[in-house]
Structures are given as C-alpha cells and as structure tokens.
C-alpha cells in the first residue's frame, strides 16, 4: 500500500509539472497536453515533433550552414526568452532537447528539469537562483556545477553551448569525458 501511495505522490508531482507546462503557449515550445497514470505506468502526452533533434541532424549531416544556424538560434532564443518572461528556467537546454518540425520550426522540449524561478517578496526583490544541480555536464554553467544557483544566466550558458554544437558539430570540451568537462568548467569558470 505504501508503494502505491509513493507512486501516486510522484504522479501528482509530474501532473503538477505538466499542468505548468500546459500553460506555456509559444511556437518554439513543445505543447504539453496532459498525463495519465495507469497500472503504475506514467504517460505524458505532448505535441508530436517528427523532425528529430538538432543533435541527430548534426550527427547525420555535420555542422549547420550559417543561414540555418542563424534561423535556429533565433528561434531557440525566442523560446528561452518566452520561458524566462514566464518565470520558467529550462535547466537542460542542449541539442538533444531542441527538436525540429518538418517546416523548419524548432521546439524546445524535455522539461524534466524545468523549474519556476523562486520569488522572494522581501524588499520587493526577486531571487533567480534555484539551488539544485540539474542539466547535462557538457552544457552545465559554472554556477550550476559549483552549486551557487541556477537561473536565466545558466540557461543562456546552455544556449551558447548548443550554438557551439550547431556551428562546429562538436560538443564544447568534447575532448574531455563528461566528468572532467564538468570539473573544468566549475574550476575555470567556463
């Protein structure tokens, strides 16, 4: 019985996260439709994005031509700006989480690490830091690695790493394994 209770509590967390994501309406953000828990299996329903990820395209065809790079970068930045305007940080922007529609529209997806910015009402100031380590090492900002907080600035770092990936066909610090790259970024500030 306690296992069932744990499953239902976890489902409630996912359901609340998807309810948040359902409120996001932007051309560059994948549309979330809802959740379903059946026989201890969680299903998350979202818009179908058939074009594959930026990473898949790069792996098949190499770095993106400049005109395509500019088009995709603009759309990614518009999507991230929309998220930030709505007090949401993605927390895991990377080529695998930027999907393509057949018409060339990009969609930010995989909001498993997304979080609302923490708002502090004292003295009318806001805190943009979420103090938890999320994201993928090659795209992680130094402040995330050093656990000094996560906010809009960290998403911008991840966008920059994704831009590098699209322009060169390689990951930033790809010559290092994941953990070494993470420590390097943390120690050297990127």
PDB file of C-alpha atoms in Angstrom:
ATOM      1  CA  UNK A   1       0.000   0.000   0.000  1.00  0.00           C
ATOM      2  CA  UNK A   2       2.829   2.436   0.770  1.00  0.00           C
ATOM      3  CA  UNK A   3       4.314   1.733  -2.675  1.00  0.00           C
ATOM      4  CA  UNK A   4       1.023   2.743  -4.243  1.00  0.00           C
ATOM      5  CA  UNK A   5       0.982   5.908  -2.131  1.00  0.00           C
ATOM      6  CA  UNK A   6       4.546   6.747  -3.240  1.00  0.00           C
ATOM      7  CA  UNK A   7       3.604   6.189  -6.882  1.00  0.00           C
ATOM      8  CA  UNK A   8       0.557   8.425  -6.523  1.00  0.00           C
ATOM      9  CA  UNK A   9       2.619  11.182  -4.872  1.00  0.00           C
ATOM     10  CA  UNK A  10       5.214  11.014  -7.661  1.00  0.00           C
ATOM     11  CA  UNK A  11       2.426  11.068 -10.236  1.00  0.00           C
ATOM     12  CA  UNK A  12       0.992  14.171  -8.565  1.00  0.00           C
ATOM     13  CA  UNK A  13       4.387  15.923  -8.896  1.00  0.00           C
ATOM     14  CA  UNK A  14       4.582  15.056 -12.611  1.00  0.00           C
ATOM     15  CA  UNK A  15       0.966  16.057 -13.109  1.00  0.00           C
ATOM     16  CA  UNK A  16       1.613  19.466 -11.496  1.00  0.00           C
ATOM     17  CA  UNK A  17       4.728  19.983 -13.650  1.00  0.00           C
ATOM     18  CA  UNK A  18       2.803  19.137 -16.813  1.00  0.00           C
ATOM     19  CA  UNK A  19      -0.017  21.451 -15.706  1.00  0.00           C
ATOM     20  CA  UNK A  20       2.596  24.219 -15.553  1.00  0.00           C
ATOM     21  CA  UNK A  21       3.925  23.267 -18.991  1.00  0.00           C
ATOM     22  CA  UNK A  22       0.390  23.202 -20.437  1.00  0.00           C
ATOM     23  CA  UNK A  23       0.151  26.935 -19.718  1.00  0.00           C
ATOM     24  CA  UNK A  24       3.136  27.677 -21.986  1.00  0.00           C
ATOM     25  CA  UNK A  25       1.980  28.705 -25.454  1.00  0.00           C
ATOM     26  CA  UNK A  26       4.780  29.609 -27.851  1.00  0.00           C
ATOM     27  CA  UNK A  27       5.709  28.429 -31.329  1.00  0.00           C
ATOM     28  CA  UNK A  28       9.186  27.371 -30.125  1.00  0.00           C
ATOM     29  CA  UNK A  29       7.955  25.407 -27.088  1.00  0.00           C
ATOM     30  CA  UNK A  30       6.578  21.885 -27.450  1.00  0.00           C
ATOM     31  CA  UNK A  31       2.926  21.751 -26.389  1.00  0.00           C
ATOM     32  CA  UNK A  32       2.161  19.533 -23.403  1.00  0.00           C
ATOM     33  CA  UNK A  33      -1.307  18.013 -23.347  1.00  0.00           C
ATOM     34  CA  UNK A  34      -1.589  16.038 -20.117  1.00  0.00           C
ATOM     35  CA  UNK A  35      -0.686  12.953 -18.106  1.00  0.00           C
ATOM     36  CA  UNK A  36      -2.157   9.570 -17.315  1.00  0.00           C
ATOM     37  CA  UNK A  37      -1.263   7.023 -14.644  1.00  0.00           C
ATOM     38  CA  UNK A  38      -2.424   3.524 -15.435  1.00  0.00           C
ATOM     39  CA  UNK A  39      -1.115   0.270 -13.959  1.00  0.00           C
ATOM     40  CA  UNK A  40       1.819   2.150 -12.369  1.00  0.00           C
ATOM     41  CA  UNK A  41       2.851   3.498 -15.788  1.00  0.00           C
ATOM     42  CA  UNK A  42       3.073   7.250 -16.224  1.00  0.00           C
ATOM     43  CA  UNK A  43       2.326   8.600 -19.682  1.00  0.00           C
ATOM     44  CA  UNK A  44       2.996  12.212 -20.632  1.00  0.00           C
ATOM     45  CA  UNK A  45       1.190  13.412 -23.738  1.00  0.00           C
ATOM     46  CA  UNK A  46       2.730  16.155 -25.843  1.00  0.00           C
ATOM     47  CA  UNK A  47       2.803  17.571 -29.326  1.00  0.00           C
ATOM     48  CA  UNK A  48       4.352  15.276 -31.933  1.00  0.00           C
ATOM     49  CA  UNK A  49       7.601  16.739 -33.309  1.00  0.00           C
ATOM     50  CA  UNK A  50       8.662  14.418 -36.166  1.00  0.00           C
ATOM     51  CA  UNK A  51      11.842  16.097 -37.421  1.00  0.00           C
ATOM     52  CA  UNK A  52      14.266  14.739 -34.818  1.00  0.00           C
ATOM     53  CA  UNK A  53      16.663  16.676 -32.647  1.00  0.00           C
ATOM     54  CA  UNK A  54      19.344  19.189 -33.604  1.00  0.00           C
ATOM     55  CA  UNK A  55      21.928  16.682 -32.314  1.00  0.00           C
ATOM     56  CA  UNK A  56      20.605  13.973 -34.633  1.00  0.00           C
ATOM     57  CA  UNK A  57      20.764  16.344 -37.610  1.00  0.00           C
ATOM     58  CA  UNK A  58      24.347  17.333 -36.710  1.00  0.00           C
ATOM     59  CA  UNK A  59      25.379  13.689 -36.286  1.00  0.00           C
ATOM     60  CA  UNK A  60      23.975  12.852 -39.733  1.00  0.00           C
ATOM     61  CA  UNK A  61      24.983  15.940 -41.713  1.00  0.00           C
ATOM     62  CA  UNK A  62      27.653  17.781 -39.709  1.00  0.00           C
ATOM     63  CA  UNK A  63      27.671  21.429 -38.600  1.00  0.00           C
ATOM     64  CA  UNK A  64      24.773  23.574 -39.716  1.00  0.00           C
ATOM     65  CA  UNK A  65      25.195  26.082 -42.544  1.00  0.00           C
ATOM     66  CA  UNK A  66      25.329  29.673 -41.265  1.00  0.00           C
ATOM     67  CA  UNK A  67      21.877  30.631 -42.576  1.00  0.00           C
ATOM     68  CA  UNK A  68      20.276  27.610 -40.850  1.00  0.00           C
ATOM     69  CA  UNK A  69      22.330  28.207 -37.696  1.00  0.00           C
ATOM     70  CA  UNK A  70      21.046  31.795 -37.520  1.00  0.00           C
ATOM     71  CA  UNK A  71      17.432  30.738 -38.103  1.00  0.00           C
ATOM     72  CA  UNK A  72      17.522  28.038 -35.411  1.00  0.00           C
ATOM     73  CA  UNK A  73      19.414  30.206 -32.924  1.00  0.00           C
ATOM     74  CA  UNK A  74      16.847  32.995 -33.254  1.00  0.00           C
ATOM     75  CA  UNK A  75      14.008  30.559 -32.583  1.00  0.00           C
ATOM     76  CA  UNK A  76      15.785  28.983 -29.599  1.00  0.00           C
ATOM     77  CA  UNK A  77      16.412  32.434 -28.104  1.00  0.00           C
ATOM     78  CA  UNK A  78      12.783  33.437 -28.650  1.00  0.00           C
ATOM     79  CA  UNK A  79      11.634  30.265 -26.872  1.00  0.00           C
ATOM     80  CA  UNK A  80      14.040  30.778 -23.973  1.00  0.00           C
ATOM     81  CA  UNK A  81      13.020  34.458 -23.668  1.00  0.00           C
ATOM     82  CA  UNK A  82       9.372  33.368 -23.511  1.00  0.00           C
ATOM     83  CA  UNK A  83      10.178  30.847 -20.768  1.00  0.00           C
ATOM     84  CA  UNK A  84      12.101  33.441 -18.767  1.00  0.00           C
ATOM     85  CA  UNK A  85       9.328  36.018 -19.209  1.00  0.00           C
ATOM     86  CA  UNK A  86       7.024  33.396 -17.637  1.00  0.00           C
ATOM     87  CA  UNK A  87       9.419  32.738 -14.746  1.00  0.00           C
ATOM     88  CA  UNK A  88      10.437  29.305 -16.031  1.00  0.00           C
ATOM     89  CA  UNK A  89      14.014  28.134 -16.434  1.00  0.00           C
ATOM     90  CA  UNK A  90      14.514  25.118 -18.691  1.00  0.00           C
ATOM     91  CA  UNK A  91      17.630  23.799 -16.902  1.00  0.00           C
ATOM     92  CA  UNK A  92      18.654  21.337 -19.635  1.00  0.00           C
ATOM     93  CA  UNK A  93      18.972  23.121 -22.978  1.00  0.00           C
ATOM     94  CA  UNK A  94      21.088  21.087 -25.404  1.00  0.00           C
ATOM     95  CA  UNK A  95      20.936  19.817 -28.967  1.00  0.00           C
ATOM     96  CA  UNK A  96      19.031  16.693 -27.921  1.00  0.00           C
ATOM     97  CA  UNK A  97      16.311  18.870 -26.380  1.00  0.00           C
ATOM     98  CA  UNK A  98      15.837  21.098 -29.412  1.00  0.00           C
ATOM     99  CA  UNK A  99      13.530  19.308 -31.834  1.00  0.00           C
ATOM    100  CA  UNK A 100      12.627  20.172 -35.425  1.00  0.00           C
ATOM    101  CA  UNK A 101       9.314  20.357 -37.208  1.00  0.00           C
ATOM    102  CA  UNK A 102       9.349  19.490 -40.941  1.00  0.00           C
ATOM    103  CA  UNK A 103       8.748  23.174 -41.770  1.00  0.00           C
ATOM    104  CA  UNK A 104      11.981  24.287 -40.041  1.00  0.00           C
ATOM    105  CA  UNK A 105      10.412  25.431 -36.769  1.00  0.00           C
ATOM    106  CA  UNK A 106      12.399  24.419 -33.675  1.00  0.00           C
ATOM    107  CA  UNK A 107      10.739  23.299 -30.460  1.00  0.00           C
ATOM    108  CA  UNK A 108      12.326  23.257 -27.019  1.00  0.00           C
ATOM    109  CA  UNK A 109      11.366  20.041 -25.285  1.00  0.00           C
ATOM    110  CA  UNK A 110      12.232  17.798 -22.354  1.00  0.00           C
ATOM    111  CA  UNK A 111      11.249  19.987 -19.466  1.00  0.00           C
ATOM    112  CA  UNK A 112      12.053  17.268 -16.929  1.00  0.00           C
ATOM    113  CA  UNK A 113      14.476  19.637 -15.216  1.00  0.00           C
ATOM    114  CA  UNK A 114      12.410  22.784 -15.701  1.00  0.00           C
ATOM    115  CA  UNK A 115      11.565  24.824 -12.673  1.00  0.00           C
ATOM    116  CA  UNK A 116       9.831  28.000 -11.644  1.00  0.00           C
ATOM    117  CA  UNK A 117      12.097  30.793 -10.511  1.00  0.00           C
ATOM    118  CA  UNK A 118      11.994  31.324  -6.767  1.00  0.00           C
ATOM    119  CA  UNK A 119      10.425  34.680  -5.934  1.00  0.00           C
ATOM    120  CA  UNK A 120      11.308  36.495  -2.735  1.00  0.00           C
ATOM    121  CA  UNK A 121       8.887  39.180  -1.602  1.00  0.00           C
ATOM    122  CA  UNK A 122      11.159  40.791   0.998  1.00  0.00           C
ATOM    123  CA  UNK A 123      12.094  44.320  -0.087  1.00  0.00           C
ATOM    124  CA  UNK A 124      10.446  43.646  -3.444  1.00  0.00           C
ATOM    125  CA  UNK A 125      13.464  41.759  -4.773  1.00  0.00           C
ATOM    126  CA  UNK A 126      13.459  38.506  -6.675  1.00  0.00           C
ATOM    127  CA  UNK A 127      15.830  35.615  -6.476  1.00  0.00           C
ATOM    128  CA  UNK A 128      16.568  33.887  -9.746  1.00  0.00           C
ATOM    129  CA  UNK A 129      18.523  31.100  -8.194  1.00  0.00           C
ATOM    130  CA  UNK A 130      17.348  27.543  -7.866  1.00  0.00           C
ATOM    131  CA  UNK A 131      19.973  25.786  -5.801  1.00  0.00           C
ATOM    132  CA  UNK A 132      19.991  22.304  -7.218  1.00  0.00           C
ATOM    133  CA  UNK A 133      22.268  20.654  -9.746  1.00  0.00           C
ATOM    134  CA  UNK A 134      20.459  19.670 -12.922  1.00  0.00           C
ATOM    135  CA  UNK A 135      21.351  19.593 -16.612  1.00  0.00           C
ATOM    136  CA  UNK A 136      23.928  17.650 -18.614  1.00  0.00           C
ATOM    137  CA  UNK A 137      27.665  18.153 -17.906  1.00  0.00           C
ATOM    138  CA  UNK A 138      28.789  19.494 -21.313  1.00  0.00           C
ATOM    139  CA  UNK A 139      26.079  22.160 -21.202  1.00  0.00           C
ATOM    140  CA  UNK A 140      26.230  22.978 -17.479  1.00  0.00           C
ATOM    141  CA  UNK A 141      27.087  26.536 -16.469  1.00  0.00           C
ATOM    142  CA  UNK A 142      29.864  27.032 -13.902  1.00  0.00           C
ATOM    143  CA  UNK A 143      27.406  28.312 -11.283  1.00  0.00           C
ATOM    144  CA  UNK A 144      25.362  25.122 -11.620  1.00  0.00           C
ATOM    145  CA  UNK A 145      28.448  22.947 -11.221  1.00  0.00           C
ATOM    146  CA  UNK A 146      29.556  24.950  -8.183  1.00  0.00           C
ATOM    147  CA  UNK A 147      26.022  24.777  -6.764  1.00  0.00           C
ATOM    148  CA  UNK A 148      25.823  28.546  -6.414  1.00  0.00           C
ATOM    149  CA  UNK A 149      22.397  28.645  -8.063  1.00  0.00           C
ATOM    150  CA  UNK A 150      20.626  28.302 -11.344  1.00  0.00           C
ATOM    151  CA  UNK A 151      18.682  30.928 -13.221  1.00  0.00           C
ATOM    152  CA  UNK A 152      18.251  32.710 -16.522  1.00  0.00           C
ATOM    153  CA  UNK A 153      22.005  33.209 -16.860  1.00  0.00           C
ATOM    154  CA  UNK A 154      22.583  29.461 -16.712  1.00  0.00           C
ATOM    155  CA  UNK A 155      20.050  28.821 -19.484  1.00  0.00           C
ATOM    156  CA  UNK A 156      21.957  31.384 -21.563  1.00  0.00           C
ATOM    157  CA  UNK A 157      25.185  29.427 -20.988  1.00  0.00           C
ATOM    158  CA  UNK A 158      23.466  26.245 -22.185  1.00  0.00           C
ATOM    159  CA  UNK A 159      22.161  28.048 -25.285  1.00  0.00           C
ATOM    160  CA  UNK A 160      25.734  29.180 -26.017  1.00  0.00           C
ATOM    161  CA  UNK A 161      26.982  25.590 -25.717  1.00  0.00           C
ATOM    162  CA  UNK A 162      24.184  24.473 -28.049  1.00  0.00           C
ATOM    163  CA  UNK A 163      25.161  27.210 -30.518  1.00  0.00           C
ATOM    164  CA  UNK A 164      28.757  25.928 -30.404  1.00  0.00           C
ATOM    165  CA  UNK A 165      27.426  22.410 -31.050  1.00  0.00           C
ATOM    166  CA  UNK A 166      25.380  23.588 -34.051  1.00  0.00           C
ATOM    167  CA  UNK A 167      28.251  25.654 -35.512  1.00  0.00           C
ATOM    168  CA  UNK A 168      31.056  23.109 -35.120  1.00  0.00           C
ATOM    169  CA  UNK A 169      29.291  19.750 -34.977  1.00  0.00           C
ATOM    170  CA  UNK A 170      31.107  19.094 -31.690  1.00  0.00           C
ATOM    171  CA  UNK A 171      30.414  19.483 -28.009  1.00  0.00           C
ATOM    172  CA  UNK A 172      32.253  22.152 -26.067  1.00  0.00           C
ATOM    173  CA  UNK A 173      35.144  20.380 -24.280  1.00  0.00           C
ATOM    174  CA  UNK A 174      34.338  17.179 -26.205  1.00  0.00           C
ATOM    175  CA  UNK A 175      37.972  16.078 -25.854  1.00  0.00           C
ATOM    176  CA  UNK A 176      37.269  15.530 -22.142  1.00  0.00           C
ATOM    177  CA  UNK A 177      34.983  12.938 -20.659  1.00  0.00           C
ATOM    178  CA  UNK A 178      31.761  14.223 -19.065  1.00  0.00           C
ATOM    179  CA  UNK A 179      33.007  14.451 -15.500  1.00  0.00           C
ATOM    180  CA  UNK A 180      36.338  16.051 -16.454  1.00  0.00           C
ATOM    181  CA  UNK A 181      34.488  18.674 -18.547  1.00  0.00           C
ATOM    182  CA  UNK A 182      32.212  19.404 -15.629  1.00  0.00           C
ATOM    183  CA  UNK A 183      35.109  19.891 -13.214  1.00  0.00           C
ATOM    184  CA  UNK A 184      36.981  22.011 -15.751  1.00  0.00           C
ATOM    185  CA  UNK A 185      34.016  24.354 -16.186  1.00  0.00           C
ATOM    186  CA  UNK A 186      33.489  24.553 -12.451  1.00  0.00           C
ATOM    187  CA  UNK A 187      37.149  25.267 -11.690  1.00  0.00           C
ATOM    188  CA  UNK A 188      37.859  27.686 -14.539  1.00  0.00           C
ATOM    189  CA  UNK A 189      34.524  29.479 -14.781  1.00  0.00           C
ATOM    190  CA  UNK A 190      33.944  28.128 -18.256  1.00  0.00           C
TER     191      UNK A 190
END
